[in-house]
Coordinates of C-alpha atoms in Angstrom, one line a residue:
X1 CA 0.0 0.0 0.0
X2 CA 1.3 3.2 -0.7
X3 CA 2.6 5.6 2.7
X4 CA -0.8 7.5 2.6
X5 CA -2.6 4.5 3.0
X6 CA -0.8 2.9 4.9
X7 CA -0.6 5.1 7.8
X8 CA -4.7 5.4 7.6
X9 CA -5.4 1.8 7.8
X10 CA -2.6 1.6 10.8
X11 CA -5.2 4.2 12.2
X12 CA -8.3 1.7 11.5
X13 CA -6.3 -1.0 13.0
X14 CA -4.9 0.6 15.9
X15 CA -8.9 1.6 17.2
X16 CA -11.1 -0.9 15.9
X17 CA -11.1 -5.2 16.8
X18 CA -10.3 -7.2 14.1
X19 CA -12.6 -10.4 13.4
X20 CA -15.8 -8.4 14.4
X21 CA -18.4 -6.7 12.2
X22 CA -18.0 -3.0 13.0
X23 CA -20.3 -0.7 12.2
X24 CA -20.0 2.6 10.2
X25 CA -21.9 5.9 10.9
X26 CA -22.1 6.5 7.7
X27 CA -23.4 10.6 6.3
X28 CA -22.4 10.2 2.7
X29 CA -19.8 12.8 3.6
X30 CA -16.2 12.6 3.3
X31 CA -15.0 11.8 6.2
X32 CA -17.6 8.7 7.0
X33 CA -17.0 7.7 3.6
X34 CA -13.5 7.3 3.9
X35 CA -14.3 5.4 7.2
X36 CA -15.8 3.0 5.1
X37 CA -13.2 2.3 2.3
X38 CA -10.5 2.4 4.8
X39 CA -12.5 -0.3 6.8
X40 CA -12.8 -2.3 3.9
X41 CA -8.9 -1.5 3.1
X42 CA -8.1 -2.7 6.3
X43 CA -10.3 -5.9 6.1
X44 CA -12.9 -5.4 8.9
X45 CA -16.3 -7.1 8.3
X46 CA -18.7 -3.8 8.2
X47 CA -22.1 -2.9 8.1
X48 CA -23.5 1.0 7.5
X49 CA -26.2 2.8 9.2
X50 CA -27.2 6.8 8.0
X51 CA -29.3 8.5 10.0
X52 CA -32.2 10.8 8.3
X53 CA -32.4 13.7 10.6
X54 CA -35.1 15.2 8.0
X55 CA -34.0 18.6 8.4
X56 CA -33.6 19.3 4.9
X57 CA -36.4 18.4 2.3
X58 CA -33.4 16.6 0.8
X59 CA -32.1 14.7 3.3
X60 CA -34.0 11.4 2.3
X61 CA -32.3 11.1 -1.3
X62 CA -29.4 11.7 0.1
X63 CA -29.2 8.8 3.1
X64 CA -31.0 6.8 0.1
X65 CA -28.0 7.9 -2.4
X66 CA -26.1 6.1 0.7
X67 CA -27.8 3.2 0.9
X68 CA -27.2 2.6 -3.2
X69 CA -23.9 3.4 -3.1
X70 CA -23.7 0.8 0.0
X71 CA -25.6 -1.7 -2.1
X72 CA -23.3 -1.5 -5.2
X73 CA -20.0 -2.0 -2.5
X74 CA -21.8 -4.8 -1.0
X75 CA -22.4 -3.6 2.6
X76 CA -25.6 -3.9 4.6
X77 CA -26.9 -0.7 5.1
X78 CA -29.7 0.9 6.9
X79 CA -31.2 4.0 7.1
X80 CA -32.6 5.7 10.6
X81 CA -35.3 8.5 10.3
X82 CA -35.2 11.0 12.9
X83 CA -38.9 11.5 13.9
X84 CA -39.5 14.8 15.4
X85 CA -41.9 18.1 15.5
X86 CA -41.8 21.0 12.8
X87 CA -39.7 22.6 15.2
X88 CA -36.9 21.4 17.5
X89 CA -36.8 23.4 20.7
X90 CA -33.4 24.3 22.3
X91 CA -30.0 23.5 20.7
X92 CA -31.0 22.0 17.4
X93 CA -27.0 20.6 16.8
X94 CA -27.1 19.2 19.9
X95 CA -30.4 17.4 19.8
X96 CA -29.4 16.0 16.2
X97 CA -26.7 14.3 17.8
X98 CA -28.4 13.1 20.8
X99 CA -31.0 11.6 18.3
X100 CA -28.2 10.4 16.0
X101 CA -26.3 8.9 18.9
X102 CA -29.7 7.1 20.2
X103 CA -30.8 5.9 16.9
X104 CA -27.4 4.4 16.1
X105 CA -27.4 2.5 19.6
X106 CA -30.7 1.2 19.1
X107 CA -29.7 -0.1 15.3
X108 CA -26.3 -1.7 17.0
X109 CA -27.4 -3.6 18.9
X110 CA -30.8 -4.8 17.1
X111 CA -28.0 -6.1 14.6
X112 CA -25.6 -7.8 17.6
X113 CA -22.8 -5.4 16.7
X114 CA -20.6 -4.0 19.7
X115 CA -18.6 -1.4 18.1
X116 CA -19.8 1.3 16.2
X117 CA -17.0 3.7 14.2
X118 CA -17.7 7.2 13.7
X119 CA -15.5 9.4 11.3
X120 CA -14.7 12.6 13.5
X121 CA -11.2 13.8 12.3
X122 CA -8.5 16.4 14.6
X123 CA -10.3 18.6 12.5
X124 CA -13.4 18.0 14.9
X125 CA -11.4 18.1 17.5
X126 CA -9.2 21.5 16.5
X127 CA -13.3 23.2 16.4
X128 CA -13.9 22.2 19.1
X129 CA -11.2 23.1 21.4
X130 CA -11.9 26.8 19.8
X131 CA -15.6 26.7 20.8
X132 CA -14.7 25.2 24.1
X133 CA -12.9 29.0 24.0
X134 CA -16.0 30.8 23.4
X135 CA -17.4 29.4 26.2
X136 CA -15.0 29.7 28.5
X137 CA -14.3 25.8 28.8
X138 CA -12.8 24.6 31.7
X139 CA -10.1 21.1 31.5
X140 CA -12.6 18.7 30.0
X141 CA -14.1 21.1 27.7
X142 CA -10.5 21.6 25.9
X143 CA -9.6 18.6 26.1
X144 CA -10.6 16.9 22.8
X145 CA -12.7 14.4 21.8
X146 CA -12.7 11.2 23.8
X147 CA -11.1 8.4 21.6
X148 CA -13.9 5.7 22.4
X149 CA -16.3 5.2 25.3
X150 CA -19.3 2.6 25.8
X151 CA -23.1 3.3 26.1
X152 CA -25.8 0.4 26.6
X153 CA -24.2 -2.0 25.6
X154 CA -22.3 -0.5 22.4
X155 CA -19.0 1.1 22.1
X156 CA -18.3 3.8 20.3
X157 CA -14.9 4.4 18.7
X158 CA -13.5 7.1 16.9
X159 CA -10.3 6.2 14.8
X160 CA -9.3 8.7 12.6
X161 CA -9.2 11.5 15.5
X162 CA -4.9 11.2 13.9
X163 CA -5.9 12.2 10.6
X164 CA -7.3 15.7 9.0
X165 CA -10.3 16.2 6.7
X166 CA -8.1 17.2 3.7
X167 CA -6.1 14.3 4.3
X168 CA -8.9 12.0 3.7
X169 CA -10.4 13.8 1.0
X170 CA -7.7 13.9 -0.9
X171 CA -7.3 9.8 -0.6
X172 CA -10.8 9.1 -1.3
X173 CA -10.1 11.6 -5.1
X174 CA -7.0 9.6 -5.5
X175 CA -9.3 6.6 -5.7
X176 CA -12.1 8.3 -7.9
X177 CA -14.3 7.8 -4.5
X178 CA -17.0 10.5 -4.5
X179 CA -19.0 12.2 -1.4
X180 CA -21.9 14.2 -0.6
X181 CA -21.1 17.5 0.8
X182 CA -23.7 18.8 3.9
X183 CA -24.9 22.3 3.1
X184 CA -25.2 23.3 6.7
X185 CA -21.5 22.8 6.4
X186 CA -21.3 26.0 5.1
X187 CA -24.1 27.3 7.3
X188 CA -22.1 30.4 9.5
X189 CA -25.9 30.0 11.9
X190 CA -24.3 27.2 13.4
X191 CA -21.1 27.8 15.7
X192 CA -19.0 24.8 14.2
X193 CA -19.3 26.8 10.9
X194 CA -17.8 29.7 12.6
X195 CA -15.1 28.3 14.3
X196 CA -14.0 26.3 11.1
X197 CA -13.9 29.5 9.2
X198 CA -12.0 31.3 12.4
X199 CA -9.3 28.5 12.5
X200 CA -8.7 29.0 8.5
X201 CA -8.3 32.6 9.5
X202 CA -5.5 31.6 12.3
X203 CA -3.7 29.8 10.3
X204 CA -1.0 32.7 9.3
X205 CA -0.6 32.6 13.1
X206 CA 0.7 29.1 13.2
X207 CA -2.6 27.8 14.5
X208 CA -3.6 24.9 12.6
X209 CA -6.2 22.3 13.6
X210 CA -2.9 19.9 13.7
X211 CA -1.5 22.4 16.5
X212 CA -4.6 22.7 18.1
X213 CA -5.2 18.8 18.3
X214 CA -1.6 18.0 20.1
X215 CA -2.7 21.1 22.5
X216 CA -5.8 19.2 23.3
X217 CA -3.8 15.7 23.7
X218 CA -1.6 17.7 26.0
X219 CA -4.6 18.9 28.2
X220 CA -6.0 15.3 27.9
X221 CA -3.3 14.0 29.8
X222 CA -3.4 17.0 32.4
X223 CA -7.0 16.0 32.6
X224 CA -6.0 12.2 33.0
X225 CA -3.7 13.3 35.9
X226 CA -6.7 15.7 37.3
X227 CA -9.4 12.7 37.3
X228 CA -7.1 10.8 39.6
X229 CA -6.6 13.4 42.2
X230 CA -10.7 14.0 42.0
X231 CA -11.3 9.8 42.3
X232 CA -9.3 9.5 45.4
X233 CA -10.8 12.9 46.6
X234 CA -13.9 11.6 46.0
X235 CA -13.5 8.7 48.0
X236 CA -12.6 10.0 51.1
X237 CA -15.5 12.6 51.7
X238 CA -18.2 11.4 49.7
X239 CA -20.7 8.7 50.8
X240 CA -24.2 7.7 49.0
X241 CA -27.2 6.9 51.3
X242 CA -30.5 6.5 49.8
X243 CA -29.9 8.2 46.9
X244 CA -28.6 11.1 48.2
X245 CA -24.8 12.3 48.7
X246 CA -23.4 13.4 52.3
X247 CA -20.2 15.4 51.2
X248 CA -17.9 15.4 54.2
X249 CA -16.5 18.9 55.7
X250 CA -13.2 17.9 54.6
X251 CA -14.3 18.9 50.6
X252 CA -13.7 22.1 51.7
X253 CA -10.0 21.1 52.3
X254 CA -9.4 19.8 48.6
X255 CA -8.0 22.5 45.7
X256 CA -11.0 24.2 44.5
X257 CA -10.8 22.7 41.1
X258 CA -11.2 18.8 42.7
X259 CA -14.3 20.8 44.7
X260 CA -16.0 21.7 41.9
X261 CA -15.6 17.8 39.7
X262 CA -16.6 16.3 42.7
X263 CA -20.1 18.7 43.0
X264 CA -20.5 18.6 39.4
X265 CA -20.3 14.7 39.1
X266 CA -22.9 14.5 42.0
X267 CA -25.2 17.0 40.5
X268 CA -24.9 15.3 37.2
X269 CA -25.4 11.6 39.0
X270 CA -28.5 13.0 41.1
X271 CA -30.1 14.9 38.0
X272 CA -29.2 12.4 35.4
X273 CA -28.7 15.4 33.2
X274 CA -26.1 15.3 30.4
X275 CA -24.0 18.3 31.2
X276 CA -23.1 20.1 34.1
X277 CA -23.8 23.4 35.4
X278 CA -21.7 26.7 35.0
X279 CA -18.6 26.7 37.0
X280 CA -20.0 29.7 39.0
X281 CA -23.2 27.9 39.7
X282 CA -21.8 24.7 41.5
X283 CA -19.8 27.0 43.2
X284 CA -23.0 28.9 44.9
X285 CA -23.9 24.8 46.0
X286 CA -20.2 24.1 47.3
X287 CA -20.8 27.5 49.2
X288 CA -23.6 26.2 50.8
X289 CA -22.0 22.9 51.5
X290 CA -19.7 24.6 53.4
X291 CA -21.8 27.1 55.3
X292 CA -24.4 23.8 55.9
X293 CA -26.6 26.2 54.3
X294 CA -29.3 25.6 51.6
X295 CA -29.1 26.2 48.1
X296 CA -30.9 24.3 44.7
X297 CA -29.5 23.9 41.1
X298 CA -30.5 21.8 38.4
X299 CA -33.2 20.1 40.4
X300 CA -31.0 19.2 43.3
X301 CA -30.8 20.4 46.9
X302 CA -27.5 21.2 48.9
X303 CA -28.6 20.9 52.7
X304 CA -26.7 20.8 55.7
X305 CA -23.9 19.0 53.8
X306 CA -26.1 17.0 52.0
X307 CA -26.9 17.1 48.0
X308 CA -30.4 15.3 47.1
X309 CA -33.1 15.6 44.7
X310 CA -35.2 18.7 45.2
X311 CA -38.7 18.2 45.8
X312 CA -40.4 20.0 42.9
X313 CA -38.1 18.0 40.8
X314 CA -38.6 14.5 41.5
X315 CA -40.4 12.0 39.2
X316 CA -44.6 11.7 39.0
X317 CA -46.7 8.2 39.3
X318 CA -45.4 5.2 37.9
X319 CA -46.4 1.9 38.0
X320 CA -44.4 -0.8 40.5
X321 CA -41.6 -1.8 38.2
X322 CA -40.9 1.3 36.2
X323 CA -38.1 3.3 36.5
X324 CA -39.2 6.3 38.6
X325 CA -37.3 9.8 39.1
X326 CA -35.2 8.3 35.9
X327 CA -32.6 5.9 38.2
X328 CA -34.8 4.2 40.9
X329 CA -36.3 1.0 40.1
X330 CA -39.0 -0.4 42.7
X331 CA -40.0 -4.4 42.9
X332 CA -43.2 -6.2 44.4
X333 CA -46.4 -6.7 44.3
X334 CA -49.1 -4.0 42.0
X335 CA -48.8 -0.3 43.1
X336 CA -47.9 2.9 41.8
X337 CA -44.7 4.6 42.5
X338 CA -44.2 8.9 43.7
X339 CA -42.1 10.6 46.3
X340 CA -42.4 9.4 49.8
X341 CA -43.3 13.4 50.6
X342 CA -44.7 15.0 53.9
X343 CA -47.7 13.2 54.1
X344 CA -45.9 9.3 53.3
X345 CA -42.8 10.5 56.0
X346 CA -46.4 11.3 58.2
X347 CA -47.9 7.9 57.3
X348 CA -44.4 6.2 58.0
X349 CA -44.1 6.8 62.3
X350 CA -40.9 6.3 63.9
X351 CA -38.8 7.1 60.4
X352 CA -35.8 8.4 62.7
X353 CA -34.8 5.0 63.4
X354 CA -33.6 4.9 60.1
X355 CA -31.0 7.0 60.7
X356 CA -31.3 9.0 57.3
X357 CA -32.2 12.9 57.4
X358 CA -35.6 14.0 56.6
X359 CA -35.1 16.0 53.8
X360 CA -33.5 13.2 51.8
X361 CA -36.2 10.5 52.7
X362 CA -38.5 12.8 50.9
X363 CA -37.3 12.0 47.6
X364 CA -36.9 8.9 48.2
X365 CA -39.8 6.3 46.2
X366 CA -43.2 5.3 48.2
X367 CA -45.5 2.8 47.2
X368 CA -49.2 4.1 46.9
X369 CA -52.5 3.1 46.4
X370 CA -54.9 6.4 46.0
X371 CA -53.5 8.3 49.6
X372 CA -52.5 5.3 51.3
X373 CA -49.2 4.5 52.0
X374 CA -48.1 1.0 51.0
X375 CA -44.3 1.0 51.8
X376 CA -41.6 3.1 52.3
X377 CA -38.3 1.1 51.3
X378 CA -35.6 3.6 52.2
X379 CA -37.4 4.8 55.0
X380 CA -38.1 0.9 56.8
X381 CA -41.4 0.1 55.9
X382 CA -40.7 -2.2 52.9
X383 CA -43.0 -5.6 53.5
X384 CA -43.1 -6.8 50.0
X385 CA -41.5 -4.0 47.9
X386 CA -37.9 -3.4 47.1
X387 CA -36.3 -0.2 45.5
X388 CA -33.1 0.5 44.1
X389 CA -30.8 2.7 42.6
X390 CA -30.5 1.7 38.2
X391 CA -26.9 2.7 38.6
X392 CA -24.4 3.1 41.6
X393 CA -22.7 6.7 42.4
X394 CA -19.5 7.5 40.2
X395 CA -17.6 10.8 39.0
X396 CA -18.7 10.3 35.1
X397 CA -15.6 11.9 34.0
X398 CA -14.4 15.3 34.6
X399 CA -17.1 18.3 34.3
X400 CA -16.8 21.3 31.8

């Protein structure tokens, strides 16, 4: 194989199991379509998947295009339609990707495949270190993008995060191998438009999305470094109890940075949200921590050194067996499932004994039927019914 080549497919075989079928996000754009060919280059068993976020009136041709083009390489293909409203509220780019990356998981592993490949290049990861910038990003948010990581069951891999965009579109024209390009691409509305267009403009400055990308690998290992200091931390002066988090007074001991992962983890663990808040935010709830004050945030409570779910935010009426407040899971016999609240805590009698704080046994799940109080797991009262956590406390990673 020629050098080009060569070093590509080392990239292909470096990130991705050989012997497996892999599967290929595949856009019909230049960089997924060289994820393909060198896939095939590099003799991996693959099968293709485009996601139809029906944004455009032509963005069904176009994953269909895919499909045929799929067809006439002999590849399995499918295609995923995003389903949604005339109008996507909030962040539209992030809500295509959170649709892409659920619709993708739910087509792996329908098809038994563990590892999915997706064609993000250090040109992704030079645009994103400059809109980590904009935003005043703290370590993980300039940082990169994370080389692989699992979710339900499928792991994602990204192995061409050594290669640029111009790099691979200049192999796949040596090879007469043609690609779709996105028009939103060129789209300045949407702020990985504008920071691709700022970093050409820094490039008579010596920044390059080459320079940028060994700057993020750089911080990745700072932040490698960083994640051990806030593990250890973390478990020495935090302790989970029936859902909630008692953060000892020693947290205020630690460097402020290893304070603020540790109360960003938790409030990302007790929300199940997908980002963190603002630096400035956590810091109002590591303030009250500290004073044993009270302060809420993102649908949790800080109290008296305790961080829990707040009230208002907790889950509605489920039945026995569903997941309630999106990470409890409650077992027995027929009833439906809300917050224990005043009047269950009332219903309950001597709850003290269970040596858990009141305001935490609040949001913790009660078994009713109509007004009456079946059972109260966390707070003694179980009889027949069991609840517990769907997943166990841990740091997630470091916060922006």
């Amino acid at each position: 194989m020629p050098v080009e080549t060569d070093r590509l497919v080392g990239l292909i075989r470096d990130g991705l199991p050989a012997g497996e079928t892999v599967g290929v996000a595949l856009s019909g754009g230049g960089d997924s379509t060289a994820l393909l060919h060198l896939c095939r280059v590099a003799g991996l068993p693959v099968e293709a998947v485009t996601v139809d976020h029906r944004l455009r009136p032509e963005s069904a041709a176009e994953a269909a295009a895919v499909g045929a083009a799929c067809a006439a390489l002999g590849v399995r293909h499918e295609v995923r339609v995003w389903e949604h409203g005339p109008v996507v509220r909030g962040n539209l780019m992030d809500a295509a990707r959170r649709a892409r990356r659920g619709l993708i998981g739910d087509w792996a592993r329908g098809r038994g495949i563990g590892v999915v490949a997706l064609g993000h290049t250090r040109d992704d990861v030079a645009e994103g270190v400059l809109m980590g910038l904009g935003r005043a990003a703290g370590l993980a948010g300039l940082s990169g993008m994370r080389p692989a990581w699992g979710a339900a069951g499928v792991r994602f891999v990204r192995p061409l995060l050594g290669a640029g965009r111009e790099e691979l579109r200049h192999w796949l024209r040596q090879r007469g191998i043609g690609w779709t390009e996105d028009p939103t691409n060129e789209d300045d509305r949407f702020t990985r438009v504008k920071a691709r267009q700022a970093l050409a403009a820094l490039a008579p400055l010596g920044i390059t999305g080459e320079r940028l990308a060994v700057v993020a690998g750089h911080l990745a290992r700072v932040q490698e470094a960083m994640a051990a200091q806030v593990t250890e931390a973390a478990g020495r002066v935090v302790h989970a109890t029936a859902g909630a988090l008692r953060l000892e007074p020693a947290l205020g001991s630690e460097p402020v940075e290893v304070q603020r992962q540790i109360v960003g983890a938790a409030l990302l663990w007790l929300s199940g949200a997908d980002h963190a808040p603002r630096a400035a935010e956590v810091a109002r709830v590591i303030e009250a921590l500290a004073s044993g004050g009270d302060a809420t945030l993102a649908g949790c409570r800080a109290r008296r050194g305790w961080l829990m779910r707040e009230p208002r935010a907790v889950g509605g009426l489920v039945p026995v067996g569903a997941l309630w407040d999106g990470r409890w899971v409650v077992s027995g016999p027929a009833g439906e499932v809300r917050a224990l609240g005043g009047e269950g805590l009332r219903q309950v009698g001597d709850w003290r004994k269970s040596g858990i704080p009141r305001a935490v046994l609040l949001v913790t799940p009660g078994v009713w039927r109509g007004d009456t109080l079946l059972a109260a797991p966390l707070a003694g009262v179980s009889a027949e019914w069991q609840a517990k956590l769907d997943r166990p406390f841990h740091l997630f990673g470091l916060v922006d």
